[in-house]
Amino acid sequence: MKGPKMAIGTHISRKLAACLPGDHLVRNVGWLTGAEAVSRLGRIVAAVILARQLDAAAFGIAAIVLTVFELVRVFTENGIGAAVIRSEEEDLHRVANTANRLMWRICLSLAGIQLIVAAVAEQLLPGRQVGLMIGALAMVYLIMPFGLVHAYMLQRRQHMKRLAGVSSAQAAADHVLTAILALTGIGAWAIVLPKLLTAPIWLFGVRHGAPWQRAPQAGFAPVADILKFSLPVLGSELLSVFRDQLDKIIVSLTLGVEALGIYYFAFNAGLGVSTALNKAFSGAFYPYLCAAADKAVAFRNAMLRIGAPLSVVYLAQAGAALIYVPVVFGPDWAHAAPLVGLLCLGGPARLIMDGVRMLARARGASLVELLGSVLFALSVLVPFALAA
């Protein structure tokens, strides 16, 4: 597991975590950012190979498959894990037992739904193997329930170093497999198949890092109490994913598969960095806020000390897009550089919105989080659809 990319990521993580030795949040963001750095480095290498092996149509097919997968997968980010993370210690086992039972039912249902979507996609796009790819990724949902509560426990305990290690191992394996498969000439499968093949790495990592056993003697928390908190969280996560994925569907319907391939490339080369860093920030920020006595003060301090520097990074990337895109990805993609730069400018707004969402969630105000997500999604998607 500890190849060259893992060593680089670990080194970056240690440097970032050492910035403020006494600050637990900074250390956790440092570990998760190091994990995202591994993912970014691997993705850059894979993207360079993919740009030279796949055409825009293959990118478009992969974009359709992964968009469907992400739209279905969001139902696993349904607030049930957030309920486990913020539960009181005396209620933890009961909440975890209920969460485990609910997530098994949800994941099995999602696998069935994705198989149905796969059959429909195969009829709509025959001969391109889109349905087979979507159906293959449905198998991920048969692996996830074995480790979800373990992952929630790692987040609750703020063991971000462990989570970063698991994420680094999975990301490195994903990108290595993508590069190898792309060189074999299997087309869009090179992007899709590693998502399934690397799922066991995540499962082993979270189960080994957070041993958890059901405690039937503790009983179960009322499902209604968990759903009251988690359903608005699910709505917020759905809107977040729709905001990130529906733009691709809009491009596909209005401009075609080849244009979607160009946009998908620009999206990954542009917002890929900010999305990864925002994910690292939110992953450490929510359990940090849950544990804070004064959540408002903790929010302000974190946004000033971590959010502001990250925003500067995003703006610098936007300015450099015209230079690095043709150099890194090849001259054939130079025409996409202005679009990459424009997409980078959205990073700071997304960071602020994610921070506000985590604050509302930590306070138990999941309905407020949902309302904010509705307004933000509309402000992004409506102008995008009109322009397309």
mmCIF file of C-alpha atoms in Angstrom:
data_model
loop_
_atom_site.group_PDB
_atom_site.id
_atom_site.type_symbol
_atom_site.label_atom_id
_atom_site.label_comp_id
_atom_site.label_asym_id
_atom_site.label_seq_id
_atom_site.Cartn_x
_atom_site.Cartn_y
_atom_site.Cartn_z
ATOM 1 C CA MET A 1 0.000 0.000 0.000
ATOM 2 C CA LYS A 2 2.844 2.413 0.738
ATOM 3 C CA GLY A 3 4.130 3.215 -2.730
ATOM 4 C CA PRO A 4 5.786 6.464 -3.839
ATOM 5 C CA LYS A 5 2.482 8.361 -3.967
ATOM 6 C CA MET A 6 1.618 7.242 -0.452
ATOM 7 C CA ALA A 7 5.017 8.422 0.803
ATOM 8 C CA ILE A 8 4.537 11.832 -0.843
ATOM 9 C CA GLY A 9 1.053 12.164 0.641
ATOM 10 C CA THR A 10 2.278 11.193 4.114
ATOM 11 C CA HIS A 11 5.089 13.752 3.890
ATOM 12 C CA ILE A 12 2.641 16.492 2.836
ATOM 13 C CA SER A 13 0.239 15.491 5.612
ATOM 14 C CA ARG A 14 2.966 15.732 8.263
ATOM 15 C CA LYS A 15 4.073 19.153 7.047
ATOM 16 C CA LEU A 16 0.523 20.476 7.057
ATOM 17 C CA ALA A 17 -0.314 18.893 10.388
ATOM 18 C CA ALA A 18 2.771 20.480 11.943
ATOM 19 C CA CYS A 19 1.700 24.027 11.042
ATOM 20 C CA LEU A 20 0.001 24.592 14.394
ATOM 21 C CA PRO A 21 0.882 21.663 16.666
ATOM 22 C CA GLY A 22 -1.653 22.624 19.316
ATOM 23 C CA ASP A 23 -4.591 23.000 16.958
ATOM 24 C CA HIS A 24 -6.509 19.747 16.602
ATOM 25 C CA LEU A 25 -8.605 21.012 13.693
ATOM 26 C CA VAL A 26 -5.562 22.161 11.710
ATOM 27 C CA ARG A 27 -3.898 18.784 12.237
ATOM 28 C CA ASN A 28 -7.016 16.968 11.061
ATOM 29 C CA VAL A 29 -7.419 19.214 8.023
ATOM 30 C CA GLY A 30 -3.722 18.637 7.382
ATOM 31 C CA TRP A 31 -4.108 14.868 7.345
ATOM 32 C CA LEU A 32 -7.167 14.981 5.098
ATOM 33 C CA THR A 33 -5.521 17.523 2.800
ATOM 34 C CA GLY A 34 -2.514 15.221 2.535
ATOM 35 C CA ALA A 35 -4.860 12.432 1.519
ATOM 36 C CA GLU A 36 -6.452 14.689 -1.071
ATOM 37 C CA ALA A 37 -2.950 15.624 -2.292
ATOM 38 C CA VAL A 38 -2.301 11.947 -2.984
ATOM 39 C CA SER A 39 -5.571 11.829 -4.899
ATOM 40 C CA ARG A 40 -4.690 14.989 -6.832
ATOM 41 C CA LEU A 41 -1.206 13.792 -7.755
ATOM 42 C CA GLY A 42 -2.544 10.462 -8.904
ATOM 43 C CA ARG A 43 -5.400 12.105 -10.780
ATOM 44 C CA ILE A 44 -3.007 14.434 -12.610
ATOM 45 C CA VAL A 45 -0.917 11.475 -13.771
ATOM 46 C CA ALA A 46 -4.043 9.561 -14.763
ATOM 47 C CA ALA A 47 -5.550 12.610 -16.485
ATOM 48 C CA VAL A 48 -2.415 13.138 -18.558
ATOM 49 C CA ILE A 49 -2.569 9.518 -19.740
ATOM 50 C CA LEU A 50 -6.334 9.641 -20.291
ATOM 51 C CA ALA A 51 -6.074 12.867 -22.311
ATOM 52 C CA ARG A 52 -3.742 11.068 -24.694
ATOM 53 C CA GLN A 53 -5.599 7.734 -24.820
ATOM 54 C CA LEU A 54 -9.297 8.716 -24.777
ATOM 55 C CA ASP A 55 -11.268 10.998 -27.053
ATOM 56 C CA ALA A 56 -13.969 13.458 -25.977
ATOM 57 C CA ALA A 57 -16.725 10.892 -26.641
ATOM 58 C CA ALA A 58 -15.143 8.405 -24.210
ATOM 59 C CA PHE A 59 -14.893 11.141 -21.586
ATOM 60 C CA GLY A 60 -18.554 11.914 -22.204
ATOM 61 C CA ILE A 61 -19.600 8.288 -21.694
ATOM 62 C CA ALA A 62 -17.586 8.089 -18.470
ATOM 63 C CA ALA A 63 -19.165 11.363 -17.326
ATOM 64 C CA ILE A 64 -22.670 9.933 -17.821
ATOM 65 C CA VAL A 65 -21.838 6.753 -15.874
ATOM 66 C CA LEU A 66 -20.138 8.546 -12.976
ATOM 67 C CA THR A 67 -22.884 11.179 -12.839
ATOM 68 C CA VAL A 68 -25.511 8.453 -12.397
ATOM 69 C CA PHE A 69 -23.329 6.786 -9.761
ATOM 70 C CA GLU A 70 -22.874 10.041 -7.823
ATOM 71 C CA LEU A 71 -26.576 10.887 -7.999
ATOM 72 C CA VAL A 72 -27.465 7.487 -6.532
ATOM 73 C CA ARG A 73 -24.572 7.425 -4.056
ATOM 74 C CA VAL A 74 -25.692 10.683 -2.442
ATOM 75 C CA PHE A 75 -28.465 8.733 -0.702
ATOM 76 C CA THR A 76 -25.757 7.174 1.465
ATOM 77 C CA GLU A 77 -24.868 10.720 2.615
ATOM 78 C CA ASN A 78 -28.253 10.936 4.231
ATOM 79 C CA GLY A 79 -27.540 12.397 7.656
ATOM 80 C CA ILE A 80 -27.671 9.057 9.465
ATOM 81 C CA GLY A 81 -23.906 9.116 9.866
ATOM 82 C CA ALA A 82 -24.111 12.747 11.000
ATOM 83 C CA ALA A 83 -26.600 11.640 13.676
ATOM 84 C CA VAL A 84 -24.090 9.064 14.945
ATOM 85 C CA ILE A 85 -21.292 11.649 15.016
ATOM 86 C CA ARG A 86 -23.259 14.218 17.037
ATOM 87 C CA SER A 87 -25.080 11.776 19.364
ATOM 88 C CA GLU A 88 -24.564 11.939 23.115
ATOM 89 C CA GLU A 89 -22.217 9.326 24.551
ATOM 90 C CA GLU A 90 -24.964 7.596 26.521
ATOM 91 C CA ASP A 91 -27.043 7.205 23.334
ATOM 92 C CA LEU A 92 -24.185 6.219 21.029
ATOM 93 C CA HIS A 93 -24.710 2.449 20.917
ATOM 94 C CA ARG A 94 -28.453 2.723 20.395
ATOM 95 C CA VAL A 95 -28.028 5.273 17.593
ATOM 96 C CA ALA A 96 -25.253 3.203 15.970
ATOM 97 C CA ASN A 97 -27.386 0.044 16.054
ATOM 98 C CA THR A 98 -30.250 1.843 14.340
ATOM 99 C CA ALA A 99 -27.899 3.473 11.823
ATOM 100 C CA ASN A 100 -26.431 0.089 10.904
ATOM 101 C CA ARG A 101 -29.865 -1.433 10.296
ATOM 102 C CA LEU A 102 -31.053 1.562 8.248
ATOM 103 C CA MET A 103 -27.917 1.745 6.096
ATOM 104 C CA TRP A 104 -28.147 -1.946 5.171
ATOM 105 C CA ARG A 105 -31.685 -1.421 3.913
ATOM 106 C CA ILE A 106 -30.749 1.772 2.085
ATOM 107 C CA CYS A 107 -27.682 0.298 0.354
ATOM 108 C CA LEU A 108 -29.534 -2.787 -0.849
ATOM 109 C CA SER A 109 -32.280 -0.549 -2.221
ATOM 110 C CA LEU A 110 -29.742 1.679 -3.984
ATOM 111 C CA ALA A 111 -28.103 -1.324 -5.637
ATOM 112 C CA GLY A 112 -31.492 -2.344 -7.034
ATOM 113 C CA ILE A 113 -32.277 1.187 -8.207
ATOM 114 C CA GLN A 114 -28.956 1.531 -10.002
ATOM 115 C CA LEU A 115 -29.483 -1.782 -11.793
ATOM 116 C CA ILE A 116 -32.850 -0.501 -13.019
ATOM 117 C CA VAL A 117 -31.212 2.731 -14.206
ATOM 118 C CA ALA A 118 -28.561 0.619 -15.962
ATOM 119 C CA ALA A 119 -31.212 -1.269 -17.901
ATOM 120 C CA VAL A 120 -32.884 1.990 -18.966
ATOM 121 C CA ALA A 121 -29.534 3.550 -19.970
ATOM 122 C CA GLU A 122 -28.676 0.538 -22.110
ATOM 123 C CA GLN A 123 -31.921 1.022 -24.032
ATOM 124 C CA LEU A 124 -31.359 4.761 -24.469
ATOM 125 C CA LEU A 125 -27.679 4.472 -25.474
ATOM 126 C CA PRO A 126 -27.306 1.041 -27.092
ATOM 127 C CA GLY A 127 -23.938 -0.242 -28.204
ATOM 128 C CA ARG A 128 -21.862 2.012 -25.917
ATOM 129 C CA GLN A 129 -21.839 -0.275 -22.836
ATOM 130 C CA VAL A 130 -23.184 2.569 -20.674
ATOM 131 C CA GLY A 131 -25.697 0.241 -18.998
ATOM 132 C CA LEU A 132 -23.035 -2.355 -18.230
ATOM 133 C CA MET A 133 -20.829 0.277 -16.596
ATOM 134 C CA ILE A 134 -23.657 1.647 -14.471
ATOM 135 C CA GLY A 135 -24.651 -1.899 -13.462
ATOM 136 C CA ALA A 136 -21.071 -2.766 -12.492
ATOM 137 C CA LEU A 137 -20.916 0.205 -10.112
ATOM 138 C CA ALA A 138 -24.114 -0.980 -8.407
ATOM 139 C CA MET A 139 -21.964 -3.665 -6.765
ATOM 140 C CA VAL A 140 -20.307 -0.953 -4.654
ATOM 141 C CA TYR A 141 -23.493 -0.756 -2.575
ATOM 142 C CA LEU A 142 -23.129 -4.405 -1.599
ATOM 143 C CA ILE A 143 -19.732 -3.600 -0.049
ATOM 144 C CA MET A 144 -20.482 -0.315 1.698
ATOM 145 C CA PRO A 145 -22.819 -1.418 4.538
ATOM 146 C CA PHE A 146 -20.122 -3.660 6.041
ATOM 147 C CA GLY A 147 -18.047 -0.580 6.902
ATOM 148 C CA LEU A 148 -20.259 2.498 7.126
ATOM 149 C CA VAL A 149 -20.765 2.586 10.902
ATOM 150 C CA HIS A 150 -17.023 1.990 11.368
ATOM 151 C CA ALA A 151 -16.393 5.049 9.191
ATOM 152 C CA TYR A 152 -18.867 7.094 11.249
ATOM 153 C CA MET A 153 -17.037 6.099 14.430
ATOM 154 C CA LEU A 154 -13.696 7.213 12.988
ATOM 155 C CA GLN A 155 -15.211 10.616 12.198
ATOM 156 C CA ARG A 156 -16.827 10.902 15.619
ATOM 157 C CA ARG A 157 -13.484 10.251 17.310
ATOM 158 C CA GLN A 158 -11.812 12.710 14.886
ATOM 159 C CA HIS A 159 -9.337 10.025 13.791
ATOM 160 C CA MET A 160 -8.642 11.874 10.563
ATOM 161 C CA LYS A 161 -5.143 10.451 10.279
ATOM 162 C CA ARG A 162 -6.631 6.992 9.858
ATOM 163 C CA LEU A 163 -9.270 8.201 7.425
ATOM 164 C CA ALA A 164 -6.571 10.013 5.453
ATOM 165 C CA GLY A 165 -4.534 6.817 5.204
ATOM 166 C CA VAL A 166 -7.513 4.842 3.950
ATOM 167 C CA SER A 167 -8.427 7.546 1.452
ATOM 168 C CA SER A 168 -4.818 7.791 0.218
ATOM 169 C CA ALA A 169 -4.555 4.050 -0.334
ATOM 170 C CA GLN A 170 -7.851 3.895 -2.194
ATOM 171 C CA ALA A 171 -7.122 6.978 -4.322
ATOM 172 C CA ALA A 172 -3.626 5.816 -5.252
ATOM 173 C CA ALA A 173 -4.945 2.407 -6.274
ATOM 174 C CA ASP A 174 -7.785 4.028 -8.242
ATOM 175 C CA HIS A 175 -5.470 6.239 -10.280
ATOM 176 C CA VAL A 176 -2.853 3.558 -10.893
ATOM 177 C CA LEU A 177 -5.561 1.209 -12.155
ATOM 178 C CA THR A 178 -7.060 3.983 -14.295
ATOM 179 C CA ALA A 179 -3.715 4.670 -15.950
ATOM 180 C CA ILE A 180 -2.981 0.977 -16.549
ATOM 181 C CA LEU A 181 -6.452 0.249 -17.924
ATOM 182 C CA ALA A 182 -6.331 3.326 -20.179
ATOM 183 C CA LEU A 183 -3.114 2.043 -21.734
ATOM 184 C CA THR A 184 -4.814 -1.289 -22.490
ATOM 185 C CA GLY A 185 -7.325 0.528 -24.712
ATOM 186 C CA ILE A 186 -10.600 -0.343 -22.964
ATOM 187 C CA GLY A 187 -11.930 3.209 -23.290
ATOM 188 C CA ALA A 188 -14.337 4.637 -20.712
ATOM 189 C CA TRP A 189 -14.092 1.438 -18.626
ATOM 190 C CA ALA A 190 -10.648 2.685 -17.544
ATOM 191 C CA ILE A 191 -12.305 5.509 -15.594
ATOM 192 C CA VAL A 192 -15.287 3.523 -14.303
ATOM 193 C CA LEU A 193 -13.975 0.089 -13.294
ATOM 194 C CA PRO A 194 -11.423 1.229 -10.653
ATOM 195 C CA LYS A 195 -14.268 2.714 -8.579
ATOM 196 C CA LEU A 196 -15.483 -0.844 -7.968
ATOM 197 C CA LEU A 197 -12.109 -2.567 -7.723
ATOM 198 C CA THR A 198 -10.840 -0.223 -4.987
ATOM 199 C CA ALA A 199 -13.938 -0.397 -2.745
ATOM 200 C CA PRO A 200 -12.498 -3.341 -0.711
ATOM 201 C CA ILE A 201 -9.500 -1.139 0.220
ATOM 202 C CA TRP A 202 -11.866 1.328 1.899
ATOM 203 C CA LEU A 203 -13.754 -1.491 3.632
ATOM 204 C CA PHE A 204 -10.633 -3.088 5.088
ATOM 205 C CA GLY A 205 -9.263 0.291 6.184
ATOM 206 C CA VAL A 206 -12.284 1.536 8.104
ATOM 207 C CA ARG A 207 -13.044 -1.814 9.733
ATOM 208 C CA HIS A 208 -9.452 -2.237 10.869
ATOM 209 C CA GLY A 209 -9.225 1.367 12.100
ATOM 210 C CA ALA A 210 -12.470 1.459 14.092
ATOM 211 C CA PRO A 211 -13.493 -1.976 15.374
ATOM 212 C CA TRP A 212 -17.221 -1.829 16.075
ATOM 213 C CA GLN A 213 -19.634 -4.500 17.132
ATOM 214 C CA ARG A 214 -23.378 -4.281 17.324
ATOM 215 C CA ALA A 215 -24.523 -4.102 20.921
ATOM 216 C CA PRO A 216 -28.025 -5.648 20.870
ATOM 217 C CA GLN A 217 -28.302 -5.282 24.626
ATOM 218 C CA ALA A 218 -28.199 -1.478 24.208
ATOM 219 C CA GLY A 219 -31.350 -1.538 22.085
ATOM 220 C CA PHE A 220 -32.200 0.775 19.226
ATOM 221 C CA ALA A 221 -32.805 4.504 19.008
ATOM 222 C CA PRO A 222 -36.233 5.518 17.656
ATOM 223 C CA VAL A 223 -36.048 5.684 13.882
ATOM 224 C CA ALA A 224 -38.308 8.748 13.860
ATOM 225 C CA ASP A 225 -35.832 10.739 15.982
ATOM 226 C CA ILE A 226 -32.961 9.967 13.617
ATOM 227 C CA LEU A 227 -35.004 10.680 10.495
ATOM 228 C CA LYS A 228 -36.192 14.028 11.875
ATOM 229 C CA PHE A 229 -32.576 15.171 11.856
ATOM 230 C CA SER A 230 -31.275 13.186 8.897
ATOM 231 C CA LEU A 231 -33.924 13.816 6.231
ATOM 232 C CA PRO A 232 -33.159 17.556 5.892
ATOM 233 C CA VAL A 233 -29.461 16.635 5.806
ATOM 234 C CA LEU A 234 -30.226 14.207 2.975
ATOM 235 C CA GLY A 235 -32.073 16.982 1.168
ATOM 236 C CA SER A 236 -29.077 19.269 1.537
ATOM 237 C CA GLU A 237 -26.677 16.596 0.272
ATOM 238 C CA LEU A 238 -28.968 15.849 -2.655
ATOM 239 C CA LEU A 239 -28.984 19.495 -3.634
ATOM 240 C CA SER A 240 -25.212 19.649 -3.292
ATOM 241 C CA VAL A 241 -24.745 16.678 -5.614
ATOM 242 C CA PHE A 242 -27.417 17.911 -8.016
ATOM 243 C CA ARG A 243 -25.598 21.235 -8.113
ATOM 244 C CA ASP A 244 -22.369 19.429 -8.991
ATOM 245 C CA GLN A 245 -23.836 16.864 -11.399
ATOM 246 C CA LEU A 246 -26.888 18.356 -13.116
ATOM 247 C CA ASP A 247 -24.732 20.858 -14.965
ATOM 248 C CA LYS A 248 -23.222 17.902 -16.836
ATOM 249 C CA ILE A 249 -26.670 16.576 -17.696
ATOM 250 C CA ILE A 250 -27.660 20.036 -18.946
ATOM 251 C CA VAL A 251 -24.561 20.190 -21.159
ATOM 252 C CA SER A 252 -25.235 16.682 -22.475
ATOM 253 C CA LEU A 253 -28.871 17.457 -23.370
ATOM 254 C CA THR A 254 -28.228 20.863 -24.919
ATOM 255 C CA LEU A 255 -24.744 20.626 -26.454
ATOM 256 C CA GLY A 256 -24.073 16.896 -26.966
ATOM 257 C CA VAL A 257 -21.735 14.186 -25.698
ATOM 258 C CA GLU A 258 -18.556 15.683 -27.196
ATOM 259 C CA ALA A 259 -19.195 19.055 -25.555
ATOM 260 C CA LEU A 260 -19.873 17.183 -22.306
ATOM 261 C CA GLY A 261 -16.464 15.537 -22.599
ATOM 262 C CA ILE A 262 -14.781 18.950 -22.932
ATOM 263 C CA TYR A 263 -16.764 20.355 -19.997
ATOM 264 C CA TYR A 264 -16.092 17.275 -17.863
ATOM 265 C CA PHE A 265 -12.367 17.625 -18.518
ATOM 266 C CA ALA A 266 -12.444 21.344 -17.628
ATOM 267 C CA PHE A 267 -14.502 20.659 -14.512
ATOM 268 C CA ASN A 268 -12.002 18.098 -13.200
ATOM 269 C CA ALA A 269 -8.957 20.174 -14.127
ATOM 270 C CA GLY A 270 -10.483 23.296 -12.565
ATOM 271 C CA LEU A 271 -12.818 22.558 -9.670
ATOM 272 C CA GLY A 272 -11.091 19.271 -8.925
ATOM 273 C CA VAL A 273 -8.557 20.931 -6.605
ATOM 274 C CA SER A 274 -11.049 23.122 -4.744
ATOM 275 C CA THR A 275 -13.540 20.254 -4.446
ATOM 276 C CA ALA A 276 -10.855 18.052 -2.908
ATOM 277 C CA LEU A 277 -9.700 20.723 -0.448
ATOM 278 C CA ASN A 278 -13.262 21.670 0.488
ATOM 279 C CA LYS A 279 -13.992 17.997 1.126
ATOM 280 C CA ALA A 280 -10.982 17.767 3.436
ATOM 281 C CA PHE A 281 -12.056 20.918 5.263
ATOM 282 C CA SER A 282 -15.675 19.810 5.714
ATOM 283 C CA GLY A 283 -14.637 16.310 6.767
ATOM 284 C CA ALA A 284 -12.647 17.680 9.706
ATOM 285 C CA PHE A 285 -14.858 20.717 10.352
ATOM 286 C CA TYR A 286 -18.139 18.965 11.204
ATOM 287 C CA PRO A 287 -16.881 16.708 14.039
ATOM 288 C CA TYR A 288 -14.787 19.656 15.287
ATOM 289 C CA LEU A 289 -17.907 21.830 15.517
ATOM 290 C CA CYS A 290 -19.897 19.030 17.166
ATOM 291 C CA ALA A 291 -17.275 18.861 19.934
ATOM 292 C CA ALA A 292 -16.942 22.665 20.353
ATOM 293 C CA ALA A 293 -18.618 24.357 23.321
ATOM 294 C CA ASP A 294 -19.126 27.639 21.417
ATOM 295 C CA LYS A 295 -19.839 26.689 17.834
ATOM 296 C CA ALA A 296 -20.073 30.273 16.525
ATOM 297 C CA VAL A 297 -16.596 31.156 17.797
ATOM 298 C CA ALA A 298 -15.183 27.870 16.486
ATOM 299 C CA PHE A 299 -16.733 28.594 13.074
ATOM 300 C CA ARG A 300 -15.249 32.106 12.827
ATOM 301 C CA ASN A 301 -11.793 30.995 13.898
ATOM 302 C CA ALA A 302 -11.740 28.076 11.461
ATOM 303 C CA MET A 303 -12.911 30.151 8.499
ATOM 304 C CA LEU A 304 -10.269 32.820 9.166
ATOM 305 C CA ARG A 305 -7.371 30.466 9.839
ATOM 306 C CA ILE A 306 -8.134 27.797 7.239
ATOM 307 C CA GLY A 307 -10.861 29.034 4.903
ATOM 308 C CA ALA A 308 -9.144 32.292 3.940
ATOM 309 C CA PRO A 309 -5.790 30.694 2.921
ATOM 310 C CA LEU A 310 -7.604 28.017 0.901
ATOM 311 C CA SER A 311 -9.546 30.711 -0.977
ATOM 312 C CA VAL A 312 -6.263 32.380 -1.955
ATOM 313 C CA VAL A 313 -5.077 29.036 -3.367
ATOM 314 C CA TYR A 314 -8.216 28.758 -5.511
ATOM 315 C CA LEU A 315 -7.811 32.262 -6.925
ATOM 316 C CA ALA A 316 -4.148 31.603 -7.711
ATOM 317 C CA GLN A 317 -5.117 28.444 -9.579
ATOM 318 C CA ALA A 318 -7.637 30.417 -11.640
ATOM 319 C CA GLY A 319 -4.931 32.871 -12.662
ATOM 320 C CA ALA A 320 -2.530 30.099 -13.642
ATOM 321 C CA ALA A 321 -5.004 28.030 -15.690
ATOM 322 C CA LEU A 322 -3.993 29.516 -19.049
ATOM 323 C CA ILE A 323 -0.416 28.422 -18.367
ATOM 324 C CA TYR A 324 -0.683 25.000 -16.769
ATOM 325 C CA VAL A 325 -3.535 23.441 -18.771
ATOM 326 C CA PRO A 326 -1.717 23.199 -22.147
ATOM 327 C CA VAL A 327 1.570 22.296 -20.431
ATOM 328 C CA VAL A 328 0.202 19.536 -18.198
ATOM 329 C CA PHE A 329 -2.603 18.122 -20.337
ATOM 330 C CA GLY A 330 -1.253 18.804 -23.810
ATOM 331 C CA PRO A 331 -1.881 21.472 -26.476
ATOM 332 C CA ASP A 332 -5.040 19.700 -27.679
ATOM 333 C CA TRP A 333 -6.777 20.893 -24.491
ATOM 334 C CA ALA A 334 -5.528 24.518 -24.613
ATOM 335 C CA HIS A 335 -8.944 25.694 -25.813
ATOM 336 C CA ALA A 336 -10.450 24.552 -22.492
ATOM 337 C CA ALA A 337 -8.047 26.662 -20.361
ATOM 338 C CA PRO A 338 -10.312 29.759 -20.069
ATOM 339 C CA LEU A 339 -13.198 27.543 -18.915
ATOM 340 C CA VAL A 340 -10.898 25.903 -16.348
ATOM 341 C CA GLY A 341 -9.940 29.338 -14.986
ATOM 342 C CA LEU A 342 -13.559 30.460 -14.720
ATOM 343 C CA LEU A 343 -14.558 27.292 -12.868
ATOM 344 C CA CYS A 344 -11.722 27.822 -10.366
ATOM 345 C CA LEU A 345 -13.271 31.152 -9.338
ATOM 346 C CA GLY A 346 -16.211 29.275 -7.805
ATOM 347 C CA GLY A 347 -14.014 27.605 -5.169
ATOM 348 C CA PRO A 348 -14.224 30.251 -2.397
ATOM 349 C CA ALA A 349 -18.032 30.489 -2.599
ATOM 350 C CA ARG A 350 -18.341 26.715 -2.345
ATOM 351 C CA LEU A 351 -16.007 26.696 0.670
ATOM 352 C CA ILE A 352 -18.063 29.310 2.520
ATOM 353 C CA MET A 353 -21.309 27.514 1.726
ATOM 354 C CA ASP A 354 -19.933 24.175 2.916
ATOM 355 C CA GLY A 355 -18.748 25.791 6.155
ATOM 356 C CA VAL A 356 -22.168 27.339 6.820
ATOM 357 C CA ARG A 357 -23.851 23.997 6.125
ATOM 358 C CA MET A 358 -21.617 22.204 8.638
ATOM 359 C CA LEU A 359 -22.347 24.865 11.288
ATOM 360 C CA ALA A 360 -26.103 24.488 10.876
ATOM 361 C CA ARG A 361 -25.786 20.700 10.934
ATOM 362 C CA ALA A 362 -23.650 20.704 14.095
ATOM 363 C CA ARG A 363 -26.254 22.873 15.817
ATOM 364 C CA GLY A 364 -28.972 20.392 14.872
ATOM 365 C CA ALA A 365 -30.600 22.988 12.581
ATOM 366 C CA SER A 366 -30.747 20.686 9.574
ATOM 367 C CA LEU A 367 -33.801 22.506 8.154
ATOM 368 C CA VAL A 368 -31.769 25.733 8.007
ATOM 369 C CA GLU A 369 -29.030 23.825 6.196
ATOM 370 C CA LEU A 370 -31.591 22.534 3.688
ATOM 371 C CA LEU A 371 -32.955 26.025 2.994
ATOM 372 C CA GLY A 372 -29.459 27.398 2.372
ATOM 373 C CA SER A 373 -28.677 24.537 0.004
ATOM 374 C CA VAL A 374 -31.887 25.191 -1.962
ATOM 375 C CA LEU A 375 -31.014 28.852 -2.475
ATOM 376 C CA PHE A 376 -27.400 28.108 -3.427
ATOM 377 C CA ALA A 377 -28.357 25.365 -5.907
ATOM 378 C CA LEU A 378 -30.915 27.607 -7.601
ATOM 379 C CA SER A 379 -28.416 30.459 -7.866
ATOM 380 C CA VAL A 380 -26.014 28.134 -9.704
ATOM 381 C CA LEU A 381 -28.210 25.889 -11.861
ATOM 382 C CA VAL A 382 -30.855 28.317 -13.146
ATOM 383 C CA PRO A 383 -28.387 30.746 -14.798
ATOM 384 C CA PHE A 384 -26.369 27.755 -16.083
ATOM 385 C CA ALA A 385 -29.428 26.183 -17.743
ATOM 386 C CA LEU A 386 -30.511 29.487 -19.305
ATOM 387 C CA ALA A 387 -27.022 30.112 -20.690
ATOM 388 C CA ALA A 388 -26.764 26.564 -22.102
#
